CSV table of C-alpha atoms and ligand atoms in Angstrom, one decimal:
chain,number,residue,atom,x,y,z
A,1,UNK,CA,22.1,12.0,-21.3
A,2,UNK,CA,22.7,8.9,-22.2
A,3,UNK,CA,23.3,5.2,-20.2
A,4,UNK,CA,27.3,4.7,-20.9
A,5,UNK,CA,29.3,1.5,-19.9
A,6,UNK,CA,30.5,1.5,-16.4
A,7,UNK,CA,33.5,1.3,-14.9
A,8,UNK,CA,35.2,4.2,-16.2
A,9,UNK,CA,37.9,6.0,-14.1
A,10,UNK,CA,36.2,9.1,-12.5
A,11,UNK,CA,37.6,12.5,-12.4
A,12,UNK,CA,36.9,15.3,-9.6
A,13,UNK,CA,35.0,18.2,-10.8
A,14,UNK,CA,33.8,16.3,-13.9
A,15,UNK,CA,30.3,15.4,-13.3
A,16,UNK,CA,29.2,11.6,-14.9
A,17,UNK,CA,25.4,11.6,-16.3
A,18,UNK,CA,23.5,8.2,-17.0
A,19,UNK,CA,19.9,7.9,-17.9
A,20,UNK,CA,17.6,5.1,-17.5
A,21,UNK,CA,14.3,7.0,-17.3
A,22,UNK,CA,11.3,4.7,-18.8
A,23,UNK,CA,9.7,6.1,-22.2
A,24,UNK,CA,8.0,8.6,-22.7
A,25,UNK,CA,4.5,6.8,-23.5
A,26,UNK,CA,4.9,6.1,-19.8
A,27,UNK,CA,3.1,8.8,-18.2
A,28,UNK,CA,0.4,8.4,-20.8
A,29,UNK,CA,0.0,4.9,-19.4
A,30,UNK,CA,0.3,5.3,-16.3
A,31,UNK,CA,-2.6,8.8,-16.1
A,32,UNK,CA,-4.9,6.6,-18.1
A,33,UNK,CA,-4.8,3.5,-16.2
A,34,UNK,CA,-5.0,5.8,-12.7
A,35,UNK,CA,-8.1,7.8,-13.9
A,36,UNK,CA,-9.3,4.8,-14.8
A,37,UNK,CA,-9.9,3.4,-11.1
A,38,UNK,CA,-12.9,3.4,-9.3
A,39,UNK,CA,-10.9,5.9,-7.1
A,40,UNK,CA,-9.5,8.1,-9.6
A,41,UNK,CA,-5.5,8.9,-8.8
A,42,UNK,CA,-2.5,9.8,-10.7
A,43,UNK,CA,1.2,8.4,-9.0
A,44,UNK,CA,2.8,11.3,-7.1
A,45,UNK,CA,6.2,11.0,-9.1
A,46,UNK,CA,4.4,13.1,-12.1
A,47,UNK,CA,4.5,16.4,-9.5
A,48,UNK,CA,8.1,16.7,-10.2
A,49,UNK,CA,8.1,18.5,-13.7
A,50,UNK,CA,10.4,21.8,-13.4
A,51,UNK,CA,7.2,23.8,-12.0
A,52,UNK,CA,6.7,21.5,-9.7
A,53,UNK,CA,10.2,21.0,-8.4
A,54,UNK,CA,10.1,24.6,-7.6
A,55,UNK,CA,6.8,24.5,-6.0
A,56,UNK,CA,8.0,21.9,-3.4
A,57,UNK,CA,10.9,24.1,-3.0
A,58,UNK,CA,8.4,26.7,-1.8
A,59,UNK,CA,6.3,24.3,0.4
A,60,UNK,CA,10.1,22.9,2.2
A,61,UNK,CA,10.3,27.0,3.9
A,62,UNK,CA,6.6,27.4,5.1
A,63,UNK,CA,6.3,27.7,8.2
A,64,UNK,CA,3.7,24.9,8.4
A,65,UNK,CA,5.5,22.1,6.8
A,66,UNK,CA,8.1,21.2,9.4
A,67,UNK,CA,9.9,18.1,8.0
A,68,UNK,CA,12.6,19.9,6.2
A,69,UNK,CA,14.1,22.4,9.0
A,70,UNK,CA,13.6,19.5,11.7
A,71,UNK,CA,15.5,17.2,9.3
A,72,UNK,CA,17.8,19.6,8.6
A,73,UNK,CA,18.4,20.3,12.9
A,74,UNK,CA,18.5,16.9,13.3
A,75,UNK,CA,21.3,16.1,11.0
A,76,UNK,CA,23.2,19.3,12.1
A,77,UNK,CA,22.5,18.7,16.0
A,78,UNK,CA,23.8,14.8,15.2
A,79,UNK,CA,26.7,15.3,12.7
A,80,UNK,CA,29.7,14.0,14.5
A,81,UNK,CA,27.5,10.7,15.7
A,82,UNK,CA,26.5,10.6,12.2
A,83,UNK,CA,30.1,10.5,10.7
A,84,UNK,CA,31.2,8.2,13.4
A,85,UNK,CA,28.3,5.8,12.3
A,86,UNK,CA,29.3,5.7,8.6
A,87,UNK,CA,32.8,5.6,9.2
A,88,UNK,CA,35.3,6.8,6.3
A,89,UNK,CA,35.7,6.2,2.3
A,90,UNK,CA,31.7,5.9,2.1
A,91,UNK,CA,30.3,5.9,-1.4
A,92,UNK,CA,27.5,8.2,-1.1
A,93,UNK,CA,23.8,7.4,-3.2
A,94,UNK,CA,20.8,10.0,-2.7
A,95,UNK,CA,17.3,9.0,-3.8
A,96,UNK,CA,15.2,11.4,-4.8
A,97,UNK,CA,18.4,13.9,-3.7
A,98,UNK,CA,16.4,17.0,-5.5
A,99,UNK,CA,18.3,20.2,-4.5
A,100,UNK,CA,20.7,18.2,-2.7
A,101,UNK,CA,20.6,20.6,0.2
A,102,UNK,CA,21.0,18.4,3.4
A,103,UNK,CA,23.7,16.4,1.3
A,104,UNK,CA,25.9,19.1,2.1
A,105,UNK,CA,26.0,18.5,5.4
A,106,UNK,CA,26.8,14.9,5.2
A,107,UNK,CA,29.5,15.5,1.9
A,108,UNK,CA,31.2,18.4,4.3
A,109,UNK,CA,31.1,16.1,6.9
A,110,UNK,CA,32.2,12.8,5.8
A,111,UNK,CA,34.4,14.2,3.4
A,112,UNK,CA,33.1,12.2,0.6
A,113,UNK,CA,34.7,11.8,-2.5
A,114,UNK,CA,32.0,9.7,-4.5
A,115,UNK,CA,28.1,10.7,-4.7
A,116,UNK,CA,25.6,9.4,-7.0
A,117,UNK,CA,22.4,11.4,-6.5
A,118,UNK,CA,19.5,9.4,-8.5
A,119,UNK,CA,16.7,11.5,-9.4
A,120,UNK,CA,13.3,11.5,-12.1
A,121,UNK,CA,13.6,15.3,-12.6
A,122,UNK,CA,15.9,15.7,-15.0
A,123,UNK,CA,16.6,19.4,-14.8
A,124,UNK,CA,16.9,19.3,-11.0
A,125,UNK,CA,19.6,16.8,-11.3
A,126,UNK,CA,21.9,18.9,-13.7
A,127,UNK,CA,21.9,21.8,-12.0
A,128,UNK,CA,22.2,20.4,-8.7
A,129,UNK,CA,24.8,18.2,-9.0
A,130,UNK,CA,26.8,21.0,-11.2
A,131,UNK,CA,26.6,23.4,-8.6
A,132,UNK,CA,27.6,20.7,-5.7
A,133,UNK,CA,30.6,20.3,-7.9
A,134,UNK,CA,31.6,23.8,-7.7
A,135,UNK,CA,31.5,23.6,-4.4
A,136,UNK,CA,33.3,20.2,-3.4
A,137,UNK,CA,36.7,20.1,-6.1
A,138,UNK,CA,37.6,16.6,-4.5
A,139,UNK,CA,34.1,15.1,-5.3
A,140,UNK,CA,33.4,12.6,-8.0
A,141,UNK,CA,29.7,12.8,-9.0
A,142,UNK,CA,28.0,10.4,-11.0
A,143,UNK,CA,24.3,11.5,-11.5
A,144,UNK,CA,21.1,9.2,-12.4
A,145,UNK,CA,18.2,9.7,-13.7
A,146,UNK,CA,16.0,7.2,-12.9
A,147,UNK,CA,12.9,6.2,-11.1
A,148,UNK,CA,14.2,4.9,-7.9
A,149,UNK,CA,10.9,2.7,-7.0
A,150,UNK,CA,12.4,0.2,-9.7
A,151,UNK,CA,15.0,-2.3,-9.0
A,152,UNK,CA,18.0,-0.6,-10.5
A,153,UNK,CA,21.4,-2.1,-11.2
A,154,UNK,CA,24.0,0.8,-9.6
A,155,UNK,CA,27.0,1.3,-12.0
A,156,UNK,CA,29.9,0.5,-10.3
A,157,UNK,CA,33.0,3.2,-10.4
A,158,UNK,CA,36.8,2.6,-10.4
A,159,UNK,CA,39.3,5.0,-9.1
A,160,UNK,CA,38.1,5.8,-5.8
A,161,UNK,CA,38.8,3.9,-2.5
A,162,UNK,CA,35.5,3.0,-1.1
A,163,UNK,CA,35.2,0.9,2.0
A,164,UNK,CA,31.5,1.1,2.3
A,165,UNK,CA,28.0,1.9,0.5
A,166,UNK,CA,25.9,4.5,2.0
A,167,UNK,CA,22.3,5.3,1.0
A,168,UNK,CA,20.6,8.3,1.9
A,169,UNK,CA,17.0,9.4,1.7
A,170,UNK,CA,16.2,12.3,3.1
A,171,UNK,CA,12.8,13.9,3.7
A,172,UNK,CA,10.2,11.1,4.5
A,173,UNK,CA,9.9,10.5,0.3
A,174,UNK,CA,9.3,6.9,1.7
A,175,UNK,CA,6.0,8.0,3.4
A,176,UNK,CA,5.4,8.6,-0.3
A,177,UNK,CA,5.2,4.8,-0.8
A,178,UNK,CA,2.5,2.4,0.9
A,179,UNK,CA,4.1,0.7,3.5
A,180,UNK,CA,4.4,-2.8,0.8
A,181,UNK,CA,5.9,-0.3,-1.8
A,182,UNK,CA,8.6,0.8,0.7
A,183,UNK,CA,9.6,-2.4,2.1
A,184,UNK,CA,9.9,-3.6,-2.2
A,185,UNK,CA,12.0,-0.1,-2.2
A,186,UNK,CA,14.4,-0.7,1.3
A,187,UNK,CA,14.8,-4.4,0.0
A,188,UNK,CA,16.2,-2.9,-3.4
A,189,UNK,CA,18.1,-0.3,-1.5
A,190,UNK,CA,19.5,-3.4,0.7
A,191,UNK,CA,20.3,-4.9,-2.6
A,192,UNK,CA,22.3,-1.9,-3.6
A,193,UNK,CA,24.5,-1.2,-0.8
A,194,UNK,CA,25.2,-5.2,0.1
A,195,UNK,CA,26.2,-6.6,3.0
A,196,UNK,CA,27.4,-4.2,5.5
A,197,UNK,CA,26.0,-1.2,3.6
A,198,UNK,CA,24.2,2.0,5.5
A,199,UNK,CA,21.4,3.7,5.1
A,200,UNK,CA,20.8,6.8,6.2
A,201,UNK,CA,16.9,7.7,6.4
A,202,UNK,CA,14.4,10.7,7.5
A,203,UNK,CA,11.0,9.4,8.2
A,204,UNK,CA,8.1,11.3,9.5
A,205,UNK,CA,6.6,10.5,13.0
A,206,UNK,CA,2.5,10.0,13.8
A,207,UNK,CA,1.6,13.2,15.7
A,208,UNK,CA,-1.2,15.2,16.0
A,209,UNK,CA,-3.7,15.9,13.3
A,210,UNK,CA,-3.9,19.5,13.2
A,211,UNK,CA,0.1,19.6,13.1
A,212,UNK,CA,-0.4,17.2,9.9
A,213,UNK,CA,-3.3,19.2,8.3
A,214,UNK,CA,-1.5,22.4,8.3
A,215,UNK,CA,1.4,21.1,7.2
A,216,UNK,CA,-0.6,19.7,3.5
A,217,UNK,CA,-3.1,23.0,3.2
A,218,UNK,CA,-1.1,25.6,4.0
A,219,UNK,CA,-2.6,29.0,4.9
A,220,UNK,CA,-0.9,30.6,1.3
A,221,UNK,CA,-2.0,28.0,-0.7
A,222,UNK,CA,1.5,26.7,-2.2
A,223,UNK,CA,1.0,23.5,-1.5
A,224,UNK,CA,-2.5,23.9,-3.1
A,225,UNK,CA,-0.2,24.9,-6.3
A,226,UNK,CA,1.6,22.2,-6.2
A,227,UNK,CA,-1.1,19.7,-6.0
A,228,UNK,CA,-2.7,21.6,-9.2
A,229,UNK,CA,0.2,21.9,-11.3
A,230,UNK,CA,-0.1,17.7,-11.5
A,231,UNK,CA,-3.4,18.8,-13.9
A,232,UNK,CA,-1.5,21.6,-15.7
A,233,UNK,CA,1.5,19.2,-16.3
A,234,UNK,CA,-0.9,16.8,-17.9
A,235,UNK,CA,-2.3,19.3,-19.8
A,236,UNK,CA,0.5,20.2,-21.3
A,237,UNK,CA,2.1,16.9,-22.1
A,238,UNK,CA,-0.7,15.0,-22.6
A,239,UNK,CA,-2.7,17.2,-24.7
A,240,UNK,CA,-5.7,17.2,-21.7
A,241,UNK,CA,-8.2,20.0,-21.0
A,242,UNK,CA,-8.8,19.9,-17.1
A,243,UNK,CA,-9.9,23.1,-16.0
A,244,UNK,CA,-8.1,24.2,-13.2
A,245,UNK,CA,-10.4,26.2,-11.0
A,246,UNK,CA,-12.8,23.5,-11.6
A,247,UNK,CA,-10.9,21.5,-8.9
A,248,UNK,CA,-9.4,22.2,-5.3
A,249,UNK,CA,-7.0,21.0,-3.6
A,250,UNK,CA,-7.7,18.4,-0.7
A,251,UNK,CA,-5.6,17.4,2.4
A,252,UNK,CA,-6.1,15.7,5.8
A,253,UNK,CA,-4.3,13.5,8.0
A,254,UNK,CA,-6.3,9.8,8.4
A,255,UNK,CA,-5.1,8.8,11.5
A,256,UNK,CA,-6.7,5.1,11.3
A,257,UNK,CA,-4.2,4.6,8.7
A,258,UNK,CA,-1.1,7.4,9.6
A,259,UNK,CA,-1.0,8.7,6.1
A,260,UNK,CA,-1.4,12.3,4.9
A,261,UNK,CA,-3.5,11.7,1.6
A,262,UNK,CA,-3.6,14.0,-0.7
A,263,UNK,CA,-6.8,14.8,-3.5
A,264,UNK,CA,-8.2,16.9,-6.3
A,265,UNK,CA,-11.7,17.6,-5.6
A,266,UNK,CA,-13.9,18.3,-9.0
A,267,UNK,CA,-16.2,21.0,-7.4
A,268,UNK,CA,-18.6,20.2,-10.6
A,269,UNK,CA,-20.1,17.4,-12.5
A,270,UNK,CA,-17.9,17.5,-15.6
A,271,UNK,CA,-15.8,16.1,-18.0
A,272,UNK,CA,-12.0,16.6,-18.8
A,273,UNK,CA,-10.3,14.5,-22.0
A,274,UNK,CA,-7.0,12.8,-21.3
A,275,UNK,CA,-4.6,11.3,-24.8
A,276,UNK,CA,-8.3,11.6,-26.7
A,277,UNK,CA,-10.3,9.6,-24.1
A,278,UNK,CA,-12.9,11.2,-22.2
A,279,UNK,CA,-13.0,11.0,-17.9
A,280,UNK,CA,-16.6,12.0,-16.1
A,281,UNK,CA,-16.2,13.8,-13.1
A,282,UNK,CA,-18.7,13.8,-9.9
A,283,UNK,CA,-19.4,17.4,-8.1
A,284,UNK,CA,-17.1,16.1,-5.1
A,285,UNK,CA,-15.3,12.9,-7.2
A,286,UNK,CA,-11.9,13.2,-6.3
A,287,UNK,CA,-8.4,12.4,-8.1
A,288,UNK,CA,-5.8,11.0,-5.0
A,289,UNK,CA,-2.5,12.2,-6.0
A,290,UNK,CA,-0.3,11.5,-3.0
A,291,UNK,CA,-0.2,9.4,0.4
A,292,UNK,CA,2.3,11.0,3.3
A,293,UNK,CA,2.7,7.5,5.8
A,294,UNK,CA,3.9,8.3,9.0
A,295,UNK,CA,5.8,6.0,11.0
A,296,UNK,CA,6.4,5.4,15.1
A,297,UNK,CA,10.3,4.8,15.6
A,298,UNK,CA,9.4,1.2,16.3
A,299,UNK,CA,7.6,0.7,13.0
A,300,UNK,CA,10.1,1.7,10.9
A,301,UNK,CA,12.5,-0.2,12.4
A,302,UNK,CA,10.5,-3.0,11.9
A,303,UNK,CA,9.8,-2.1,8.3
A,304,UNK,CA,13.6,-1.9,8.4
A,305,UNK,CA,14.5,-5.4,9.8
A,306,UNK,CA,11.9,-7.1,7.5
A,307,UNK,CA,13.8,-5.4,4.4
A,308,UNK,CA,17.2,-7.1,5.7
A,309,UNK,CA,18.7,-3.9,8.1
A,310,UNK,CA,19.3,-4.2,11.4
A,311,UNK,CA,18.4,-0.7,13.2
A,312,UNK,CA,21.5,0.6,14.9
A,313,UNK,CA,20.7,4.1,15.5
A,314,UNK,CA,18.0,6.6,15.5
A,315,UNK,CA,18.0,10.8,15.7
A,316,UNK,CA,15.1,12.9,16.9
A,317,UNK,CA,14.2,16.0,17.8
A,318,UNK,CA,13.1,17.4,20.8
A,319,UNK,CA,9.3,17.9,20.2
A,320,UNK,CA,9.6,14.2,18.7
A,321,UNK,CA,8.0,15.7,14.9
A,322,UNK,CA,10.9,13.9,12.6
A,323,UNK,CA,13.0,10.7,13.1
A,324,UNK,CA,16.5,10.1,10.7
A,325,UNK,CA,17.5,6.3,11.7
A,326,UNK,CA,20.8,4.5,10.8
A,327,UNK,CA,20.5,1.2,9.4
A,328,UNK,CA,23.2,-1.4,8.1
A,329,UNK,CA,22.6,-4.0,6.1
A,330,UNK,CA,22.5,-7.5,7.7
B,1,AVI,C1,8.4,14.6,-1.0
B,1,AVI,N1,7.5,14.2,0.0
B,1,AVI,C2,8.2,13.6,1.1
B,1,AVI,C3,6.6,15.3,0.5
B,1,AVI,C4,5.7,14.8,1.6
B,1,AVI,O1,5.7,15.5,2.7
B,1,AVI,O2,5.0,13.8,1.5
B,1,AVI,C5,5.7,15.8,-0.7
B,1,AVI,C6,4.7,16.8,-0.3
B,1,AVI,N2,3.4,16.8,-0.6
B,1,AVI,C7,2.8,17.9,-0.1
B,1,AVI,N3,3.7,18.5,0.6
B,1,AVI,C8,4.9,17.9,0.5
C-alpha cells in the first residue's frame, strides 16, 4: 500500500488503497516519551493492533456499552431526515470507519457512489472496505490509512459527480480527543470538506456515573482485555517485558471533568523495560491509556461553531444516552 498520484479515474468494485501512516519508529517515540510523564500514559490510537480491533468489536455488543446500538437506532430511526440533510451526489469520508458497520446505513441510504474510509488499522481497512465492495457494485472506494488527528491533504478523485463533501464520524472517537485536540481535529475536518461541506457526528452525552462506569468495566472483563492488550502489543513490537497480571485495568467516569478515563494500575512496585530503557512502577502508579469526553448537545455545538460549522441539526434518543448532530461548514 502505497501513496499513488491522485486524480485517477475511479472504477466501481475496484477498491483504491493509499498509505500515509507515519514510520514505524513512531510508536517507539511516542511509548517512550508517554511513560516518561509524571503521569505515565500511552495515546489510545496504539489499542488498534488486529487484537485489539477485535476486542472493541466485542466491547461494541455488551450489553453495558450502549453507544453503538443507540447510535446505530439513532441513525436507523432518522434515516430519511438524514438523507434529506445531505442531499444527493455526496462524497462520503469515514474517520476511524473500522468495520464500517453504521456506513451501511448511510451508503444504502444515500446511494453513494464515492467513500473514502480513513483508518490507522491497516488490516481492518482492507477487509472492510473489500467486503463493503462486494456488497455496493456501484461504489467507488478509495481507502486511507492514516492517522486522522493529523492535518491530512484528501486526494481528490475524477470520474464521479459530486455535489458535496460529507464527513462522518461515528461512535463518539471524538471523546477520544481532549476537547483542544478535537476542535484542531473538526477544524481539519472543516478544512477537508470546504465550504458548504457536512459532517455527520455521534457524540456521547454526560449522564449518570454508574451508566458510564459500567459501560468501561464491564462485568466480563472484555473491556479489561482490551485495555491490556495496549501492554501485550508493546511487548511484542517493542521488545518490552510488562507482565500482564501485574496490572489491572481501571475505569471511572470523573464527572468534574465529563470524561471516562481509562488506566493500567501496577498492583506492585516493579519494573518493566521498554526499547532497552527501564520504567519503575509504584504498587498503585498507573499508566492512562484513554479519555472518553462526554458532551451536552449545547457543548458540542459550540465546539462545532468555534471549528467553523454551524449546527443545523441534531438526533437523539429517547433516554437522551447518544447524540449524532449535523453540521455544515460555514
Ligand atoms: C473508540 N472509542 C469511541 C471508544 C470509547 O467509548 O471511548 C473506545 C473504548 N474504550 C473503552 N471502551 C470503548
Amino acid at each position: 500500500m502505497k501513496p499513488e498520484p491522485s486524480a485517477e479515474p475511479l472504477a466501481p468494485g475496484v477498491v483504491r488503497f493509499y498509505s500515509f501512516l507515519p514510520s514505524a519508529d513512531r510508536i517507539r517515540e511516542d511509548v517512550l516519551a508517554g511513560l516518561a510523564l509524571p503521569q505515565k500514559s500511552i495515546p489510545p490510537k496504539y489499542f488498534y493492533d488486529e487484537q485489539g480491533c477485535r476486542l472493541f468489536e466485542e466491547i461494541c455488543e455488551l450489553p453495558e456499552y450502549y453507544p453503538t446500538r443507540t447510535e446505530t437506532a439513532i441513525l436507523r430511526g432518522n434515516i430519511a431526515d438524514i438523507v434529506q440533510f445531505v442531499g444527493p451526489d455526496a462524497e462520503l469520508i469515514e474517520y476511524g470507519s473500522g468495520v464500517q458497520a453504521k456506513t451501511r446505513i448511510l451508503i444504502q441510504a444515500l446511494q453513494t457512489r464515492l467513500y473514502v474510509p480513513i483508518d490507522i488499522a491497516v488490516e481492518t481497512l482492507e477487509a472492510s472496505s473489500n467486503a463493503l465492495a462486494g456488497r455496493f457494485p456501484f461504489l467507488n472506494i478509495v481507502g486511507i490509512c492514516a492517522d486522522y488527528a493529523r492535518p491530512l491533504a484528501l486526494p481528490e478523485f475524477v470520474g464521479v459527480p459530486i455535489r458535496r463533501k460529507l464527513a462522518f464520524f461515528p461512535g463518539s472517537t471524538v471523546g477520544n480527543f481532549t476537547p483542544a485536540e478535537a476542535l484542531q481535529f473538526l477544524k481539519n475536518v472543516r478544512r477537508s470538506v470546504g465550504t458548504g461541506g457536512a459532517l455527520l457526528i455521534g457524540v456521547d452525552l454526560k449522564k449518570d456515573k454508574a451508566t458510564l462506569d459500567a459501560a468501561y468495566a464491564d462485568a466480563k472483563g472484555v473491556t479489561a482485555r482490551f485495555n491490556l492488550n495496549l501492554l501485550e502489543r508493546i511487548n511484542r513490537e517493542l521488545g518490552a517485558d510488562f507482565q500482564l497480571n501485574r496490572f489491572r485495568h481501571r475505569a471511572f467516569y470523573e464527572p468534574t471533568q465529563g470524561r471516562v478515563e481509562m488506566h493500567l494500575e501496577s498492583l506492585y512496585s516493579q519494573i518493566a523495560h521498554v526499547a532497552g530503557r527501564r520504567f519503575d512502577f509504584r504498587p498503585g502508579e498507573t499508566i492512562h491509556t484513554e479519555i472518553s469526553c462526554k458532551y451536552s448537545i449545547a457543548e458540542f455545538q459550540e465546539l462545532g461553531k468555534r471549528a467553523g460549522f454551524s449546527a443545523e441539526k441534531v438526533w437523539t434518543d429517547p433516554e437522551q444516552l447518544f447524540s449524532v448532530h449535523g453540521m455544515v461548514a460555514a
